[in-house]
Amino acid sequence: MKKMCCVVLASVIIMVLIIRQCLADRVELKIRGVTSIAKTDDDFVCVTLDWWPPNKCNYNQCPWGTSGILNLELQNKTLINAIKAFDRLRVRIGGSLQDQVLYEVGYGVKDCPGFNRTDNALFGFSGGCLSMERWDELHHLFNQTGAVMTFGLNALFGRKKSKDDNALWVGDWDSQNARDLMEYTFSKGYKVDSYELGNELCGSGVGARVEADQYGKDMLTLKKVVEEIHPNPSTRPKVLGPGGFYDEKWFNTFLQTSGPNVVDGLTHHIYNLGSGDDKTLINKVQDPYYLDQVAQTLKDVTTGIQSFGPWTEAWVGEAGGAYNSGGKDVSHYFADGFWYLDQLGMTSTFNHKVYCRQALIGGNYALLNTTTFIPNPDYYGALLWNKLMGKIVLGVSHDSSPYLRAYAHCSRHGSGVTVLLINMSNSTTFEVYARDDLNLYPGNQASLQSVDNEPEREEYHLSPDGGNIQTDVVLLNGTPLKITREFDIPALNPKLVDPALPITVQPDSIVFATLKGFRAPACA
């Protein structure tokens, strides 16, 4: 009787698997492995640290706590280990208040106040100050973790408000305080990968703005200062700007005025999900048609560079999805990964070199919990991207549902290709077969490469705990990801799969799959 029960149970399991296989959508994923379509930096994944003080509030909540640059607990073990896990994580220090920050260095600086709530001031706060003691502490964190620093400079220093336009700031940028900071930094042997001038002062600006031709002249000033302090080109920090929302005419004038080989990185910001209190935010992050809208901006930036600044490269300098600190019921949950990882994939295809996520910690859109420092789901998505996706971007396509997003890169380590598959459908399972479409030979049919003697495929399936996409607990191959008792980031181990089998992408899930045996000449 017991033996019969086992046979019946086995039969039921087989039937369930057969039914699931029949109900799943078969997808042929065509990977164009002969030639690449774009290339990112090795440090493509980037995060931000912001200046906001604890009393930065939106929508009757104050989600920043002590996560601002001046208040963050830099010795926190989880923070240190979270940065270390990337080996070389780019961190951009900047944000709305950076254009009100004084650096406590040089003869002209006598006071070093903190940010104070002031209703009639820019963004509701008076100017703040970065002490050199705090600057030393920040560099200790970066040296300890191997992080790469991009630092945002105060671009309003020395300017005045226009008499005719309250938002317009006029006059030349006064570089002296920035120069003093750079000289101090150089004297200490600290490394800064890049300096970015200003935050959201381009186009119509956010709170304040500067005209494009003036900004271009100020970039020339910054470049000269950097070259004087760092005469060795091999160790010289890059110069970035303007760090704001894309405005075609403004950006083109900016590049023309600054001229060749001045702006090393053209930085623009993306908050394509709208405000943090938008009730439809949960729907937007699952809507491929909505998410596609930002593609035009990414294309316009790269087109503008080709026409007006071929010496520079495109960066997304800040992106948090929803502005005003993100959405408290979406931005730190598993659901946000649909938007975030899709953004990483899409941005890379438009030849952007860096993508900076707002924020590492602070606000509702943080990768780490603002209070506990425990990683939110998007942290693990970023870590897997950094671990698996190389800098060479391949074209990929399929004829299935638009709710299945697909991206492919040469693998970061070793041979083969890694694909990212994002299933935004809450009901459809996809069975994905990867094929090489032989894109140098358009008359040929896409072919499924032989899998004889190929190594097993490595798969990383991310899914929400309990099937609820509004959870902050993410599962990797069915196991919850949690920091260890020693505050270490858990190991991200794949499951090994027979390469002859399809990649199964369950509803509301995200899959990274490394196809070690996929022979892509572009990756050779």
Coordinates of N, CA and C in Angstrom, one line a residue, residues 295-378:
A295 N 13.2 55.6 -22.9 CA 14.2 55.2 -23.9 C 14.5 56.3 -24.8
Q296 N 13.5 57.2 -25.1 CA 13.8 58.3 -26.0 C 14.8 59.3 -25.4
T297 N 14.7 59.5 -24.1 CA 15.7 60.4 -23.5 C 17.1 59.8 -23.6
L298 N 17.2 58.5 -23.3 CA 18.5 57.9 -23.4 C 19.1 58.0 -24.8
K299 N 18.2 57.8 -25.8 CA 18.7 57.9 -27.2 C 19.1 59.3 -27.5
D300 N 18.3 60.3 -27.0 CA 18.6 61.7 -27.3 C 19.9 62.1 -26.8
V301 N 20.2 61.6 -25.6 CA 21.5 62.0 -24.9 C 22.7 61.5 -25.8
T302 N 22.6 60.2 -26.2 CA 23.7 59.6 -27.0 C 23.8 60.3 -28.4
T303 N 22.6 60.6 -28.9 CA 22.6 61.3 -30.2 C 23.3 62.7 -30.1
G304 N 22.9 63.4 -29.0 CA 23.5 64.7 -28.8 C 25.0 64.7 -28.6
I305 N 25.5 63.7 -27.9 CA 26.9 63.5 -27.8 C 27.6 63.2 -29.1
Q306 N 27.0 62.4 -29.9 CA 27.6 62.1 -31.3 C 27.7 63.4 -32.1
S307 N 26.7 64.3 -32.0 CA 26.7 65.5 -32.8 C 27.5 66.7 -32.2
F308 N 27.5 66.8 -30.9 CA 28.1 68.0 -30.3 C 29.2 67.7 -29.3
G309 N 29.5 66.5 -28.9 CA 30.5 66.2 -28.0 C 31.0 64.8 -28.0
P310 N 31.6 64.4 -29.2 CA 32.0 63.0 -29.3 C 33.2 62.6 -28.4
W311 N 33.8 63.6 -27.8 CA 34.9 63.3 -26.8 C 34.4 62.9 -25.4
T312 N 33.1 63.1 -25.2 CA 32.6 62.8 -23.8 C 31.8 61.5 -23.9
E313 N 31.3 61.1 -22.7 CA 30.5 59.8 -22.6 C 29.3 60.1 -21.7
A314 N 28.2 59.3 -21.9 CA 27.0 59.5 -21.2 C 26.9 58.8 -19.9
W315 N 26.5 59.5 -18.9 CA 26.3 58.9 -17.5 C 24.9 59.2 -17.1
V316 N 24.2 58.3 -16.4 CA 23.1 58.6 -15.6 C 23.6 58.9 -14.2
G317 N 23.7 60.2 -13.9 CA 24.3 60.6 -12.6 C 23.5 60.4 -11.4
E318 N 22.2 60.3 -11.6 CA 21.3 60.1 -10.4 C 19.9 59.6 -10.9
A319 N 19.4 58.5 -10.3 CA 18.1 58.0 -10.7 C 17.5 57.3 -9.5
G320 N 16.4 57.7 -9.1 CA 15.7 57.0 -8.0 C 14.3 56.5 -8.3
G321 N 13.9 56.6 -9.6 CA 12.6 56.2 -9.9 C 11.6 57.3 -9.6
A322 N 11.2 57.3 -8.4 CA 10.2 58.3 -7.9 C 10.9 59.4 -7.1
Y323 N 10.6 60.7 -7.5 CA 11.3 61.8 -6.8 C 10.7 62.1 -5.5
N324 N 11.3 63.0 -4.7 CA 10.9 63.4 -3.3 C 11.0 62.1 -2.4
S325 N 12.2 61.5 -2.5 CA 12.6 60.4 -1.6 C 12.0 59.1 -1.9
G326 N 11.3 58.9 -3.1 CA 10.8 57.7 -3.5 C 9.4 57.4 -2.8
G327 N 8.8 56.2 -3.2 CA 7.5 55.8 -2.7 C 7.6 54.8 -1.6
K328 N 7.0 55.2 -0.5 CA 7.2 54.3 0.7 C 6.6 52.9 0.6
D329 N 5.7 52.7 -0.3 CA 5.0 51.4 -0.5 C 5.5 50.7 -1.7
V330 N 6.6 51.2 -2.4 CA 7.1 50.6 -3.6 C 8.6 50.6 -3.7
S331 N 9.2 51.7 -3.4 CA 10.6 51.9 -3.8 C 11.7 51.0 -3.1
H332 N 11.3 50.5 -1.9 CA 12.3 49.7 -1.2 C 11.8 48.2 -1.2
Y333 N 10.8 47.9 -2.0 CA 10.2 46.5 -2.0 C 10.7 45.8 -3.3
F334 N 10.4 44.5 -3.3 CA 10.8 43.7 -4.5 C 10.3 44.3 -5.8
A335 N 9.1 44.8 -5.8 CA 8.5 45.3 -7.0 C 9.4 46.4 -7.7
D336 N 10.2 47.1 -6.9 CA 11.0 48.2 -7.5 C 12.0 47.6 -8.4
G337 N 12.4 46.3 -8.2 CA 13.4 45.7 -9.1 C 13.0 45.6 -10.5
F338 N 11.7 45.5 -10.8 CA 11.2 45.5 -12.2 C 11.7 46.8 -12.9
W339 N 11.5 47.9 -12.2 CA 11.9 49.2 -12.7 C 13.5 49.3 -12.8
Y340 N 14.1 49.0 -11.6 CA 15.6 49.2 -11.5 C 16.4 48.4 -12.4
L341 N 16.2 47.1 -12.4 CA 17.0 46.2 -13.3 C 16.7 46.5 -14.8
D342 N 15.4 46.8 -15.1 CA 15.1 47.2 -16.4 C 15.8 48.4 -16.8
Q343 N 15.9 49.4 -15.9 CA 16.7 50.6 -16.2 C 18.2 50.3 -16.5
L344 N 18.8 49.4 -15.6 CA 20.2 49.1 -15.9 C 20.3 48.5 -17.3
G345 N 19.4 47.5 -17.6 CA 19.5 46.9 -18.9 C 19.3 47.9 -20.0
M346 N 18.3 48.7 -20.0 CA 17.9 49.6 -21.0 C 19.0 50.6 -21.2
T347 N 19.5 51.2 -20.1 CA 20.5 52.3 -20.2 C 21.8 51.8 -20.8
S348 N 22.2 50.5 -20.5 CA 23.4 50.0 -21.0 C 23.3 49.8 -22.5
T349 N 22.1 49.6 -23.1 CA 22.0 49.4 -24.5 C 22.2 50.7 -25.3
F350 N 22.0 51.8 -24.6 CA 22.2 53.2 -25.2 C 23.6 53.7 -24.9
N351 N 24.5 52.8 -24.7 CA 25.9 53.2 -24.6 C 26.2 54.2 -23.4
H352 N 25.5 54.1 -22.4 CA 25.8 54.9 -21.2 C 26.9 54.1 -20.4
K353 N 27.8 54.8 -19.8 CA 28.9 54.2 -19.1 C 28.7 53.9 -17.6
V354 N 27.8 54.7 -17.0 CA 27.6 54.6 -15.6 C 26.1 54.9 -15.3
Y355 N 25.6 54.2 -14.2 CA 24.2 54.4 -13.8 C 24.2 54.5 -12.3
C356 N 24.0 55.7 -11.7 CA 24.0 56.0 -10.3 C 22.6 55.9 -9.7
R357 N 22.4 54.9 -8.8 CA 21.1 54.8 -8.1 C 21.1 55.6 -6.9
Q358 N 20.0 56.4 -6.8 CA 19.7 57.2 -5.6 C 18.8 56.3 -4.7
A359 N 19.3 55.8 -3.6 CA 20.5 56.1 -2.9 C 21.1 54.8 -2.3
L360 N 22.3 54.8 -1.9 CA 22.8 53.7 -1.2 C 22.0 53.5 0.1
I361 N 21.9 54.7 0.8 CA 21.1 54.7 2.0 C 20.5 56.0 2.2
G362 N 19.2 56.1 2.6 CA 18.5 57.3 2.8 C 17.3 57.4 1.9
G363 N 16.2 57.9 2.4 CA 14.9 58.0 1.7 C 14.3 56.6 1.5
N364 N 13.2 56.6 0.8 CA 12.4 55.3 0.6 C 13.1 54.4 -0.5
Y365 N 13.9 55.1 -1.3 CA 14.5 54.4 -2.5 C 15.8 53.8 -2.2
A366 N 16.2 53.7 -1.0 CA 17.6 53.3 -0.6 C 17.8 51.8 -0.9
L367 N 19.0 51.4 -1.2 CA 19.4 50.0 -1.3 C 19.6 49.4 0.0
L368 N 19.9 50.2 1.1 CA 20.0 49.7 2.4 C 18.9 50.3 3.3
N369 N 18.4 49.6 4.2 CA 17.4 50.2 5.1 C 18.0 51.3 5.9
T370 N 17.3 52.4 6.0 CA 17.9 53.7 6.5 C 18.2 53.5 8.0
T371 N 17.4 52.7 8.7 CA 17.6 52.5 10.2 C 18.5 51.3 10.5
T372 N 18.3 50.2 9.9 CA 19.0 49.0 10.2 C 20.2 48.7 9.4
F373 N 20.3 49.3 8.2 CA 21.3 49.1 7.2 C 21.2 47.7 6.5
I374 N 20.1 47.0 6.8 CA 19.9 45.7 6.2 C 19.5 45.9 4.7
P375 N 20.1 45.1 3.8 CA 19.9 45.3 2.3 C 18.4 45.1 2.0
N376 N 17.9 46.0 1.1 CA 16.6 45.9 0.5 C 16.8 45.0 -0.8
P377 N 15.7 44.5 -1.4 CA 15.8 43.7 -2.5 C 16.7 44.2 -3.7
D378 N 16.5 45.5 -4.0 CA 17.3 46.1 -5.1 C 18.8 46.0 -4.9

